[in-house]
mmCIF file of C-alpha atoms and ligand atoms in Angstrom:
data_model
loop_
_atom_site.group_PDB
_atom_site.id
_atom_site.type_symbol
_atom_site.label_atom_id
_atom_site.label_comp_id
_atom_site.label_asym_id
_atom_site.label_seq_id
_atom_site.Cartn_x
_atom_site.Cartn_y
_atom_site.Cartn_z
ATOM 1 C CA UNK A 1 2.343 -11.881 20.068
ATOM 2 C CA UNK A 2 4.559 -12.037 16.731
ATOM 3 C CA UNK A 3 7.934 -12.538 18.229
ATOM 4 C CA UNK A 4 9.945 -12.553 14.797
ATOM 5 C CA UNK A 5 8.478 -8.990 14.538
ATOM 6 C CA UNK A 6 9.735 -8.149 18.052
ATOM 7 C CA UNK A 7 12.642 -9.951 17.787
ATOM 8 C CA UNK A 8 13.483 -7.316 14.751
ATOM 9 C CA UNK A 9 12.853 -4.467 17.167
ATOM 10 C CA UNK A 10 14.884 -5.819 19.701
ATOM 11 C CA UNK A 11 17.536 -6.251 17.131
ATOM 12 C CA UNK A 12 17.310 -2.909 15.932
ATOM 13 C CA UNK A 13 17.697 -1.172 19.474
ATOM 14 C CA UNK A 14 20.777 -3.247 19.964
ATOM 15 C CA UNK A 15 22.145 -2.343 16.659
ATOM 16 C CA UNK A 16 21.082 1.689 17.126
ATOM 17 C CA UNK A 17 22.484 1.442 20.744
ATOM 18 C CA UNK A 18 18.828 2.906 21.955
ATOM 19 C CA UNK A 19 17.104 1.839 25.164
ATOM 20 C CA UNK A 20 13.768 2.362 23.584
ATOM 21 C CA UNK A 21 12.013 2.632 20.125
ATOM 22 C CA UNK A 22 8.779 5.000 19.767
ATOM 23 C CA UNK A 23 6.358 3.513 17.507
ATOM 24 C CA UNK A 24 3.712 5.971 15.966
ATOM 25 C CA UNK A 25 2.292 5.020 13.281
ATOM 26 C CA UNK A 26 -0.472 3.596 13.141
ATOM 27 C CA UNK A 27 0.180 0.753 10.667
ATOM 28 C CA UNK A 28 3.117 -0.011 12.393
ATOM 29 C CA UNK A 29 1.565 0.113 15.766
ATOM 30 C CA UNK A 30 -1.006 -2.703 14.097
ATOM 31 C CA UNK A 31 1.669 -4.392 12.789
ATOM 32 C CA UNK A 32 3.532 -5.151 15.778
ATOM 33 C CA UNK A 33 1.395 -5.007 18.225
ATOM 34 C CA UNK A 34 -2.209 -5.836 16.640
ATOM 35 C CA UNK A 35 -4.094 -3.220 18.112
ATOM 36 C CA UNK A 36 -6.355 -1.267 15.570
ATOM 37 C CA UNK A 37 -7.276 1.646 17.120
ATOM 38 C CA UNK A 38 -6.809 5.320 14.915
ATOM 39 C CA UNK A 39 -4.217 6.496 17.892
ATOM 40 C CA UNK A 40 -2.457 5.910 20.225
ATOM 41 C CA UNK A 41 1.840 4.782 20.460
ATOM 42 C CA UNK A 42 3.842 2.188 21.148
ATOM 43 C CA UNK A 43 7.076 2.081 23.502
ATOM 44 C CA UNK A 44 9.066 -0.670 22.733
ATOM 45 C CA UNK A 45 12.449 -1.134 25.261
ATOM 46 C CA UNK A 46 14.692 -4.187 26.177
ATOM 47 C CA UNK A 47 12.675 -5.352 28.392
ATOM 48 C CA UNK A 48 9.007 -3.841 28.135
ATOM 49 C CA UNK A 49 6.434 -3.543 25.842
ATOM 50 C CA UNK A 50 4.095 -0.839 26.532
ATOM 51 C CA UNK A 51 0.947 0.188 24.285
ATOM 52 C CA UNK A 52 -0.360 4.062 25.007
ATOM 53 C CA UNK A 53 -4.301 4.765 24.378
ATOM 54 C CA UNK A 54 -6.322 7.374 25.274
ATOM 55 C CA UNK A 55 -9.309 5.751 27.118
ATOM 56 C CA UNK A 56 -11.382 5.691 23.974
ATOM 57 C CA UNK A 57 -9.172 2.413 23.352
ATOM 58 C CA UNK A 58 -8.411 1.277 26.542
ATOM 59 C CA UNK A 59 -10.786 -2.088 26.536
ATOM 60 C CA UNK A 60 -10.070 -2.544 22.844
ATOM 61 C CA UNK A 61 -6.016 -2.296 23.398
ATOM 62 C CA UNK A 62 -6.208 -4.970 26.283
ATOM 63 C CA UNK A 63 -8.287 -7.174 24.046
ATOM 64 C CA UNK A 64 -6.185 -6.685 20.821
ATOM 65 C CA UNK A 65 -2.592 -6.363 22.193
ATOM 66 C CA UNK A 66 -2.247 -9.494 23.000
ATOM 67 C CA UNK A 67 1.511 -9.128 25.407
ATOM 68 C CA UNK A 68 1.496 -5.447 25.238
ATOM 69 C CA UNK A 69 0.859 -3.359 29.065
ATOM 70 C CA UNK A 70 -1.863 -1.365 27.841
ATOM 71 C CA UNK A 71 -1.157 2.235 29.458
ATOM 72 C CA UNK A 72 -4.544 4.909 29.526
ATOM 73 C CA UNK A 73 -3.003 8.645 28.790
ATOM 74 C CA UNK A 74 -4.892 11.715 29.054
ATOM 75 C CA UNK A 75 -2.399 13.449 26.993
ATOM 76 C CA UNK A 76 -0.107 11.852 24.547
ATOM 77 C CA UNK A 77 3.223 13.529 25.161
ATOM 78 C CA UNK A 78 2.822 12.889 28.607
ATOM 79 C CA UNK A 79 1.966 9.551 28.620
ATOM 80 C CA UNK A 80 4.897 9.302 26.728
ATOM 81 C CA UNK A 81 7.239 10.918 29.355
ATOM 82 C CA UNK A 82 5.875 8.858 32.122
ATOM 83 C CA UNK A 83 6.585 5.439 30.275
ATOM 84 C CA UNK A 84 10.189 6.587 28.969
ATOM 85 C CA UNK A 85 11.277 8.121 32.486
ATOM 86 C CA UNK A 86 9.527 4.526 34.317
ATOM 87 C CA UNK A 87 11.368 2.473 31.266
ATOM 88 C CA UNK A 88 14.874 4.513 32.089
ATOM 89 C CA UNK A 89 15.389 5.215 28.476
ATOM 90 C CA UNK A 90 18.000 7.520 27.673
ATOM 91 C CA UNK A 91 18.426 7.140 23.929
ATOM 92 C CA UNK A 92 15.356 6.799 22.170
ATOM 93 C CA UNK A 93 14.982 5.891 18.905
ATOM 94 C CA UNK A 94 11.517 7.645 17.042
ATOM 95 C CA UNK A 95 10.318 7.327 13.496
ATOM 96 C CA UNK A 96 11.438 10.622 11.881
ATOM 97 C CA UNK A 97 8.639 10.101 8.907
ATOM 98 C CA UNK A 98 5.549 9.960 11.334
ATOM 99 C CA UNK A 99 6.353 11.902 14.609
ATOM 100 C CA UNK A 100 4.676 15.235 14.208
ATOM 101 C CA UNK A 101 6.932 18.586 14.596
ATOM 102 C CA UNK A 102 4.287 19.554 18.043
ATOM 103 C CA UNK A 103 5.140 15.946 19.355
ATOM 104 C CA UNK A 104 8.287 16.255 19.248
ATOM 105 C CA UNK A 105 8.588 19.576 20.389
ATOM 106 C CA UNK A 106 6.237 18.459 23.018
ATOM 107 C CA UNK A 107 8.916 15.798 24.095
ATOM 108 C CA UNK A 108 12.116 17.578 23.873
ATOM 109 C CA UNK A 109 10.519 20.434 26.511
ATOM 110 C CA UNK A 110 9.073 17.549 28.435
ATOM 111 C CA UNK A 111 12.319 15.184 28.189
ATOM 112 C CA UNK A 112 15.249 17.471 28.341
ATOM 113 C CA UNK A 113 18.003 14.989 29.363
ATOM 114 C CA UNK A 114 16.635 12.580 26.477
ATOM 115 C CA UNK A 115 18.268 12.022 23.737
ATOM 116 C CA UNK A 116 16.212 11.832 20.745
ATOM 117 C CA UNK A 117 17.315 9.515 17.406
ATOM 118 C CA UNK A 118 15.877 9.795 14.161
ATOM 119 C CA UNK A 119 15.485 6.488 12.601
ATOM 120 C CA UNK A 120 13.711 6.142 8.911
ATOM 121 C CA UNK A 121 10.900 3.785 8.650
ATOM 122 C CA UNK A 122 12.690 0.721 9.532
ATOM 123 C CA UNK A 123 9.621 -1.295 10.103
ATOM 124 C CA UNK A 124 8.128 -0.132 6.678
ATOM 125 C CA UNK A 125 11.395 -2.353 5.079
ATOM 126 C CA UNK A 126 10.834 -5.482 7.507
ATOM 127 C CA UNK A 127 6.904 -4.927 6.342
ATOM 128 C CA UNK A 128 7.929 -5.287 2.580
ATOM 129 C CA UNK A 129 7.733 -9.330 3.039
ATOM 130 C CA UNK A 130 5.067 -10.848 3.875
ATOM 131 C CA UNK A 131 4.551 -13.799 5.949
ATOM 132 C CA UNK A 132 1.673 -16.553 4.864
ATOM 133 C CA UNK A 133 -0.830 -15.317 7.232
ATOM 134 C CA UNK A 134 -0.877 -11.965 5.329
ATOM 135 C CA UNK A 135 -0.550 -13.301 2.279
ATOM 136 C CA UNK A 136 -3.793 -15.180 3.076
ATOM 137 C CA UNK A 137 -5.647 -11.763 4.222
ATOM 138 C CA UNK A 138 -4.155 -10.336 0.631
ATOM 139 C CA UNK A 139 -5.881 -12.873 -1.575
ATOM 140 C CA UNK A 140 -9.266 -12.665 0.463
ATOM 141 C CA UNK A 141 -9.368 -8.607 0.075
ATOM 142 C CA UNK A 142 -8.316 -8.943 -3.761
ATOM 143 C CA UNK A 143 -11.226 -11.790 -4.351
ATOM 144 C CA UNK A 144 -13.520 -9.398 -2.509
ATOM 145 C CA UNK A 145 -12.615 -6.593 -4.750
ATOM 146 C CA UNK A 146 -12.838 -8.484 -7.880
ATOM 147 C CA UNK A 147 -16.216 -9.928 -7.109
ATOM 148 C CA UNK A 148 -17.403 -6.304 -6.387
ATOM 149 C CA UNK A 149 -15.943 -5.611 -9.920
ATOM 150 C CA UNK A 150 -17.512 -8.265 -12.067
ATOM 151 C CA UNK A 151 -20.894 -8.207 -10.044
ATOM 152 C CA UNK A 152 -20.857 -4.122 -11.375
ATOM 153 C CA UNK A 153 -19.937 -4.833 -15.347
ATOM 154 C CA UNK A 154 -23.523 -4.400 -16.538
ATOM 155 C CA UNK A 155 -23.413 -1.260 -14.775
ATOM 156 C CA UNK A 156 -20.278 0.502 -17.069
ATOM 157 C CA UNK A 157 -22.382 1.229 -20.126
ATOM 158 C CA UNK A 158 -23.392 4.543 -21.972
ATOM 159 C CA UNK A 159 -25.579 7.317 -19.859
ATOM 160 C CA UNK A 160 -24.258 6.125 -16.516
ATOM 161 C CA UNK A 161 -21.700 8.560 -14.417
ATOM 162 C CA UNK A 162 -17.988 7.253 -13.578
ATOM 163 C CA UNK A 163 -19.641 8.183 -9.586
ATOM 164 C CA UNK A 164 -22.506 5.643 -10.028
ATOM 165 C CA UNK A 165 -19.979 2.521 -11.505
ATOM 166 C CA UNK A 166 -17.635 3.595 -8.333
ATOM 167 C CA UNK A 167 -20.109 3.882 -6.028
ATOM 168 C CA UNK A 168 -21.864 0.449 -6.414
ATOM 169 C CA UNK A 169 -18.026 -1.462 -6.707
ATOM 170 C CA UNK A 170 -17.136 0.491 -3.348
ATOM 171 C CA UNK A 171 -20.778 -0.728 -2.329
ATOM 172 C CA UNK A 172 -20.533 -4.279 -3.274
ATOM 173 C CA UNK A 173 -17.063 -4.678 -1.553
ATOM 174 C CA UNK A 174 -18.700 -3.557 1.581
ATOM 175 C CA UNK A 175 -21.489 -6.342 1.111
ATOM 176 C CA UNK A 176 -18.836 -8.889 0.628
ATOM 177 C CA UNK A 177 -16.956 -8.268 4.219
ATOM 178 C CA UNK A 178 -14.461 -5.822 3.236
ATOM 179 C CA UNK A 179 -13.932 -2.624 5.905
ATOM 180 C CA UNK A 180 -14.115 -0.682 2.810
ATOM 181 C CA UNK A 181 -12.243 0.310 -0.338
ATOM 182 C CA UNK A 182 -8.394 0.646 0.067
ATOM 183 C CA UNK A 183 -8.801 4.316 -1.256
ATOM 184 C CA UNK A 184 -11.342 6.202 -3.372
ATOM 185 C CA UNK A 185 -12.112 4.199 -6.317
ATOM 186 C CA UNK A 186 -10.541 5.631 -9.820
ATOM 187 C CA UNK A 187 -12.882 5.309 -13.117
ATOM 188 C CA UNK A 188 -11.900 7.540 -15.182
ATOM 189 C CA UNK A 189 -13.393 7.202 -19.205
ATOM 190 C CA UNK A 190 -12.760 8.554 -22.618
ATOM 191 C CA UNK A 191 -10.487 11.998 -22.272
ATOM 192 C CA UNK A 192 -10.703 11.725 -18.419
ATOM 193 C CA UNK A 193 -8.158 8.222 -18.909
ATOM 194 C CA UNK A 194 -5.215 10.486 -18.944
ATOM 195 C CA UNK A 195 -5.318 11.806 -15.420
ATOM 196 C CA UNK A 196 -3.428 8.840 -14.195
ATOM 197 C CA UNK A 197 -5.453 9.327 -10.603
ATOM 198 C CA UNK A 198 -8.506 10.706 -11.747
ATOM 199 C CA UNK A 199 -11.172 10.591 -9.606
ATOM 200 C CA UNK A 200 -14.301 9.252 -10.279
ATOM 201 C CA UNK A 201 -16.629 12.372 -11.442
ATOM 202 C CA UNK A 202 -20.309 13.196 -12.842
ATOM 203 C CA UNK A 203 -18.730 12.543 -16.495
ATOM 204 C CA UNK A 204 -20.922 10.225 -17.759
ATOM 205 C CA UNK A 205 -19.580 7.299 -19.672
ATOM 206 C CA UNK A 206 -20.260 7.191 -23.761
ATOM 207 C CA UNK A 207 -19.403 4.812 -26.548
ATOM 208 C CA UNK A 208 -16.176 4.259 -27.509
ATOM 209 C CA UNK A 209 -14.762 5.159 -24.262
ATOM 210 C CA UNK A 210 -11.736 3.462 -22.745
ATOM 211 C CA UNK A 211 -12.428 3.493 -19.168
ATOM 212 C CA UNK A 212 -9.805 3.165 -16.506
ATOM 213 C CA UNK A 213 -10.781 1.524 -13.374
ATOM 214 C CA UNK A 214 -8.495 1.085 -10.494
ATOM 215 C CA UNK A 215 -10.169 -0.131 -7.531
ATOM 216 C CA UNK A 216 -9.308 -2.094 -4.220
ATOM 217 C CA UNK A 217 -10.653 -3.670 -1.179
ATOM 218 C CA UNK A 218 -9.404 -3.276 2.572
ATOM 219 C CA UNK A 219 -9.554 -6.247 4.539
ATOM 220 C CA UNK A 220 -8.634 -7.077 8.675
ATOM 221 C CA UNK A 221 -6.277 -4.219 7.354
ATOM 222 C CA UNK A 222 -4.869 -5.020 4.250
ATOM 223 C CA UNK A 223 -5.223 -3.659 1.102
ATOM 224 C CA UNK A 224 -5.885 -4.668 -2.239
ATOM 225 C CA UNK A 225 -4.636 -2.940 -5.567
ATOM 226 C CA UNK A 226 -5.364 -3.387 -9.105
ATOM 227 C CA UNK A 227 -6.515 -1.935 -12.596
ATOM 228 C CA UNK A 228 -8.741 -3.002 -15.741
ATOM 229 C CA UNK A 229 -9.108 -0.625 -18.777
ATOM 230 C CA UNK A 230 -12.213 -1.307 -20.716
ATOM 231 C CA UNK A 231 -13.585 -0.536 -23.635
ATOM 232 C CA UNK A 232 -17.607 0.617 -24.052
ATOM 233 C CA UNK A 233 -17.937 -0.930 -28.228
ATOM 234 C CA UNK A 234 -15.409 -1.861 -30.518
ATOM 235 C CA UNK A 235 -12.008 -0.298 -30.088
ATOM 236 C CA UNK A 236 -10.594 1.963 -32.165
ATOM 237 C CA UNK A 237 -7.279 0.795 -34.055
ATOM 238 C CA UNK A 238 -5.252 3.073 -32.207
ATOM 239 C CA UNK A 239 -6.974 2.015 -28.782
ATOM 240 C CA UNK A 240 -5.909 -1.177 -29.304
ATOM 241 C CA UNK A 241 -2.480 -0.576 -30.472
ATOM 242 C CA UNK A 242 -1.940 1.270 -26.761
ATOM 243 C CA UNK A 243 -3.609 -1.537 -24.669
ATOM 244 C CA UNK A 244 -1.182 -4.055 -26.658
ATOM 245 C CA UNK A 245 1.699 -1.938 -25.775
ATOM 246 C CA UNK A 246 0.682 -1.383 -22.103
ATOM 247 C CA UNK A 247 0.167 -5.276 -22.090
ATOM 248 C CA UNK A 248 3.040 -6.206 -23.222
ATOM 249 C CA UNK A 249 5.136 -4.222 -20.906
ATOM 250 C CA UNK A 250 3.288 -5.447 -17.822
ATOM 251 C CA UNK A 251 3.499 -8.957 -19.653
ATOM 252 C CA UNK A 252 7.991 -8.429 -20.148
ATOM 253 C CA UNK A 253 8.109 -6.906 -16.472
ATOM 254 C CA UNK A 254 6.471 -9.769 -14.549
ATOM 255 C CA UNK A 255 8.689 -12.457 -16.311
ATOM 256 C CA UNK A 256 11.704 -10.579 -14.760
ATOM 257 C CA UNK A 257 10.651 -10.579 -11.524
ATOM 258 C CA UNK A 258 12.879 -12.667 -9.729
ATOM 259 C CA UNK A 259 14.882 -12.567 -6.188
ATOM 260 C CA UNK A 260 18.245 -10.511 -6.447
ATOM 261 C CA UNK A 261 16.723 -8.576 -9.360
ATOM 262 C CA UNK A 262 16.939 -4.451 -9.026
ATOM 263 C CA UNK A 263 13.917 -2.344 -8.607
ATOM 264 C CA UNK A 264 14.946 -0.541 -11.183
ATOM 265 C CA UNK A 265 15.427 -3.399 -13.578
ATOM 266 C CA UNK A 266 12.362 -4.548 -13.478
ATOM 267 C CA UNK A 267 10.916 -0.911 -14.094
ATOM 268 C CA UNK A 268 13.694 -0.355 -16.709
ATOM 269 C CA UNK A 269 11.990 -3.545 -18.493
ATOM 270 C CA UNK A 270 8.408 -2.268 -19.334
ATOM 271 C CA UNK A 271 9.509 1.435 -19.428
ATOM 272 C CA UNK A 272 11.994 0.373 -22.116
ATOM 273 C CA UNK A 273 9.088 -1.321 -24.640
ATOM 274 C CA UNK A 274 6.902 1.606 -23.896
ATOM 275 C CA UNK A 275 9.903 3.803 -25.028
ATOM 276 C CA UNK A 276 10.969 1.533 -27.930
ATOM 277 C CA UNK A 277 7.050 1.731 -29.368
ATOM 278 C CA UNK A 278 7.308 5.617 -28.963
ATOM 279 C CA UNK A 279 4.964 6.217 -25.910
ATOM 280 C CA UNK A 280 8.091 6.697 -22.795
ATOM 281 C CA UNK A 281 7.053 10.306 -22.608
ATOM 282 C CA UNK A 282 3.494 9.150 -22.077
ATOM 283 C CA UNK A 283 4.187 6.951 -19.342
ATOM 284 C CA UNK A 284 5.698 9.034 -16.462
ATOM 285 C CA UNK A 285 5.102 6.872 -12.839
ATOM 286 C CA UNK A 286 7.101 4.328 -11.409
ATOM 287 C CA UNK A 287 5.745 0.718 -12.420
ATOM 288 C CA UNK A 288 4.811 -0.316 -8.961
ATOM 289 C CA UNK A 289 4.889 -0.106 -5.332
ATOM 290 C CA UNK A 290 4.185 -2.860 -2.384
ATOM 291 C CA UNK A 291 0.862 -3.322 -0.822
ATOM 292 C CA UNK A 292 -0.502 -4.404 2.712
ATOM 293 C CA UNK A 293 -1.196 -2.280 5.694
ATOM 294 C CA UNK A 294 -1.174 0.401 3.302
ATOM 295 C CA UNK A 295 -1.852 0.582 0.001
ATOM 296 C CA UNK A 296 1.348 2.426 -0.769
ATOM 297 C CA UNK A 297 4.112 0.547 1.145
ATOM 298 C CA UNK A 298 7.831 -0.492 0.338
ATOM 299 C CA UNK A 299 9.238 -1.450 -1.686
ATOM 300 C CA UNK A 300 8.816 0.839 -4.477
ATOM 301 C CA UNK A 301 9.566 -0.081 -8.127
ATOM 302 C CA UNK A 302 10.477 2.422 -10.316
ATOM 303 C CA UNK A 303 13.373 4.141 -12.102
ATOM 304 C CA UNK A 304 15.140 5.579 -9.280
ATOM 305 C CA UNK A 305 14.828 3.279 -6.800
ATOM 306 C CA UNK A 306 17.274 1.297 -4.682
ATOM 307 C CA UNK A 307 17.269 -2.129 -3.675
ATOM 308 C CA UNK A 308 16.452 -5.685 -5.076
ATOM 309 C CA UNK A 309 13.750 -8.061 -5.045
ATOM 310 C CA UNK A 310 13.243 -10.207 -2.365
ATOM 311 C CA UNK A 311 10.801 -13.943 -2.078
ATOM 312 C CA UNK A 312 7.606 -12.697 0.377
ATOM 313 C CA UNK A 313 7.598 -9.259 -1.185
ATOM 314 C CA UNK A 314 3.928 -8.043 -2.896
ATOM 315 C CA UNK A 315 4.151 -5.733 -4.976
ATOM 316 C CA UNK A 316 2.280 -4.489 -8.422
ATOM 317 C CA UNK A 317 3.461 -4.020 -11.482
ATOM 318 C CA UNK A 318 1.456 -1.227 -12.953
ATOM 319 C CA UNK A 319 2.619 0.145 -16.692
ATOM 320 C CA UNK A 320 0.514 2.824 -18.180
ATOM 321 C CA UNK A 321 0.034 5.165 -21.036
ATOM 322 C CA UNK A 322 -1.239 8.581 -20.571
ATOM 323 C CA UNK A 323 -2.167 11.002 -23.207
ATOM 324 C CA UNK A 324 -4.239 14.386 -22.447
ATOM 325 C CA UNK A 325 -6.768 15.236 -25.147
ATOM 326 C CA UNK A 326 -7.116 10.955 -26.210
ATOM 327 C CA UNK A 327 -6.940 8.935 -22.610
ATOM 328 C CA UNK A 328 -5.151 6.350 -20.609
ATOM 329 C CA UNK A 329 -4.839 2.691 -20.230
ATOM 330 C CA UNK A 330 -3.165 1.109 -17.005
ATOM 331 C CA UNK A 331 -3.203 -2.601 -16.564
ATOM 332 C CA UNK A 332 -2.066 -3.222 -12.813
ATOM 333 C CA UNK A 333 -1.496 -6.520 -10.978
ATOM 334 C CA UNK A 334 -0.387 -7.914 -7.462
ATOM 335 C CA UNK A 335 2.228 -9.875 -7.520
ATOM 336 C CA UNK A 336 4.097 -12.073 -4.826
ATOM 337 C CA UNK A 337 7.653 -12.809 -5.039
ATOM 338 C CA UNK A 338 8.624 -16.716 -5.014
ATOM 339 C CA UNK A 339 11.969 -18.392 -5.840
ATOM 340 C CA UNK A 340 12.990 -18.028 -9.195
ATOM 341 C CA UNK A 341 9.929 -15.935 -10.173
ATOM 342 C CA UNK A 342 6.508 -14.175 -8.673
ATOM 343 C CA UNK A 343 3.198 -15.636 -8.773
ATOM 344 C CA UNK A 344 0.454 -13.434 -10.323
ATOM 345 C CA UNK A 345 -1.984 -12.447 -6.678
ATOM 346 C CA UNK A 346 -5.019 -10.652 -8.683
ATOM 347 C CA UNK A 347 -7.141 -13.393 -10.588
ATOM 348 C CA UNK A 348 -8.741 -11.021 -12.919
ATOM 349 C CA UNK A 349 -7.646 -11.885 -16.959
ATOM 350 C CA UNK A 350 -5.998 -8.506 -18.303
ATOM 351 C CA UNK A 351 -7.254 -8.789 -21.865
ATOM 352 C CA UNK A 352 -8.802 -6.246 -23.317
ATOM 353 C CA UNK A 353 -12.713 -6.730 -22.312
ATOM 354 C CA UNK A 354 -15.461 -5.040 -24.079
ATOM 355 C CA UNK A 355 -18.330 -4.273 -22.842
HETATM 356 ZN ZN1 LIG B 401 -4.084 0.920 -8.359
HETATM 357 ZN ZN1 LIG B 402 -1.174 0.752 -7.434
#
């Protein structure tokens, strides 16, 4: 039972004035409660803690949920009802960026006198800084990933498809204890380098390729995130020039990272190099986002965004130059947030490697 993450929640109802808090999604649901399963909710009120499962989950919630009163439901919404009218909750809180539109038009029929709040994805913000047990489950998914990397090199050669290289990293990941890869794998080569998520295709991969490969492992739930550019033979003058550049900018931003730093500072950092050497329009994304639970999690870095940087936070820092017609190159680290500076997660060295 994490009690600093309850503690939060209990905090937050007091705060909100709300008798009870409606957890729903699923990462969140993990993250408070540990239980794994792909449904189910969470009812969190002053003075209960109940976890709803369908009874695919039942033995698995009691075993997980460690604290929690496991509840079986035969239908969601009304498992629901039955746990807010038992809990007395008259103001309940619900995360307005997961509740589908049917459950909570389920709810209001069901819960008429109920009064139903809207809160963003509070627990998303409190998930933005990690705590050293994560931190630990972080490092083990990003050396799985970049073992299933390296032990697929000889593989990214001439005459082989961007599918095969993908498939056997995805493969070896698997063989090394990860649940799987954190999302579909991204090699992308030569002309294909420009589609910032391109997926991995038939293409097949030729000389003188840059090849973009952004890859990641999921492990006990968390999520690793990072990319290499390659190069099949001897760059090309101009290949090199844009890997410097890229390099460079992911090189400036990480030496600003730093708690009480903006989000948009940081981004503002490499974007500005990129612009200065004449590439800004090539380079449209945000520079990162944080990882865990999910791959894409707060906080987000980028040129609109709000808030500062804060120690426990992981987060990449992912600069990249995309041109249709020539190709890409993205360099993209993990990063965790210390005082006075971040340390560098991924191991992997971001030189340009040949192959
Ligand atoms: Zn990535
Ligand atoms: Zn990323």
């Amino acid at each position: 039972l994490n009690q600093r993450r309850l503690k939060w929640v209990g905090d937050l109802l007091s705060r909100e004035d709300l008798d009870g808090f409606l957890i729903s999604s699923l990462e969140n649901i993990r993250y408070l409660s540990g239980f794994t399963g792909s449904d189910g909710a969470l009812l969190v009120t002053h003075r209960q803690k109940t976890l709803l499962v369908d009874s695919r989950y039942t033995t698995q919630a009691r075993a997980e949920a460690k604290g929690y009163d496991v509840v079986q439901y035969i239908k969601k919404a009304q498992g629901i009802t039955d746990a807010v009218i038992s809990g007395h909750v008259k103001r309940l809180g619900f995360e307005s960026q997961h509740m589908t539109h049917a459950l909570y038009a389920d709810l209001t029929t069901r819960l008429p006198r109920i009064q139903l709040v809207p809160l963003d994805d509070t627990i998303r913000t409190m998930r933005a800084r990690k705590d050293p047990k994560e931190i630990g489950v972080l490092r083990r998914a990003i050396a799985i990933a970049e073992e299933a990397l390296l032990s697929s090199l000889e593989l990214i050669r001439p005459g082989n498809s961007e599918k095969e290289v993908a498939q056997e990293i995805e493969f070896a990941m698997r063989r090394l204890g990860a649940e799987g890869a954190a999302f579909e794998t991204i090699l992308a080569a030569g002309h294909r380098g420009a589609l910032p998520h391109g997926k991995a295709s038939e293409s097949t991969l030729k000389t003188g390729d840059l090849v973009v490969i952004d890859f990641g492992a999921c492990y006990n739930g968390y999520n690793s995130d990072q990319t290499c550019t390659v190069c099949l033979g001897d760059p090309k003058p101009k290949q090199r020039r844009v890997y410097s550049i890229v390099k460079e900018a992911h090189d400036r931003a990480i030496s600003a990272i730093r708690p009480g730093k903006s989000f948009q500072e940081i981004d503002r950092v490499a974007r500005q190099h990129i612009e200065e050497q004449g590439y800004g329009p090539w380079f449209g994304h945000g520079l990162g986002h944080g990882v865990g639970l999910a791959v894409h999690e707060e906080p987000r870095i980028s040129f609109d965004s709000s808030g500062f940087v804060e120690t426990g936070m992981v987060f990449t820092v992912e600069p990249g130059i995309y041109m249709p017609g020539w190709g890409g190159v993205r360099i993209e680290d993990m990063v965790l947030v210390r005082k006075g500076g971040c340390e560098i997660l991924t191991n992997l060295d971001k030189e340009l490697r040949v192959l």
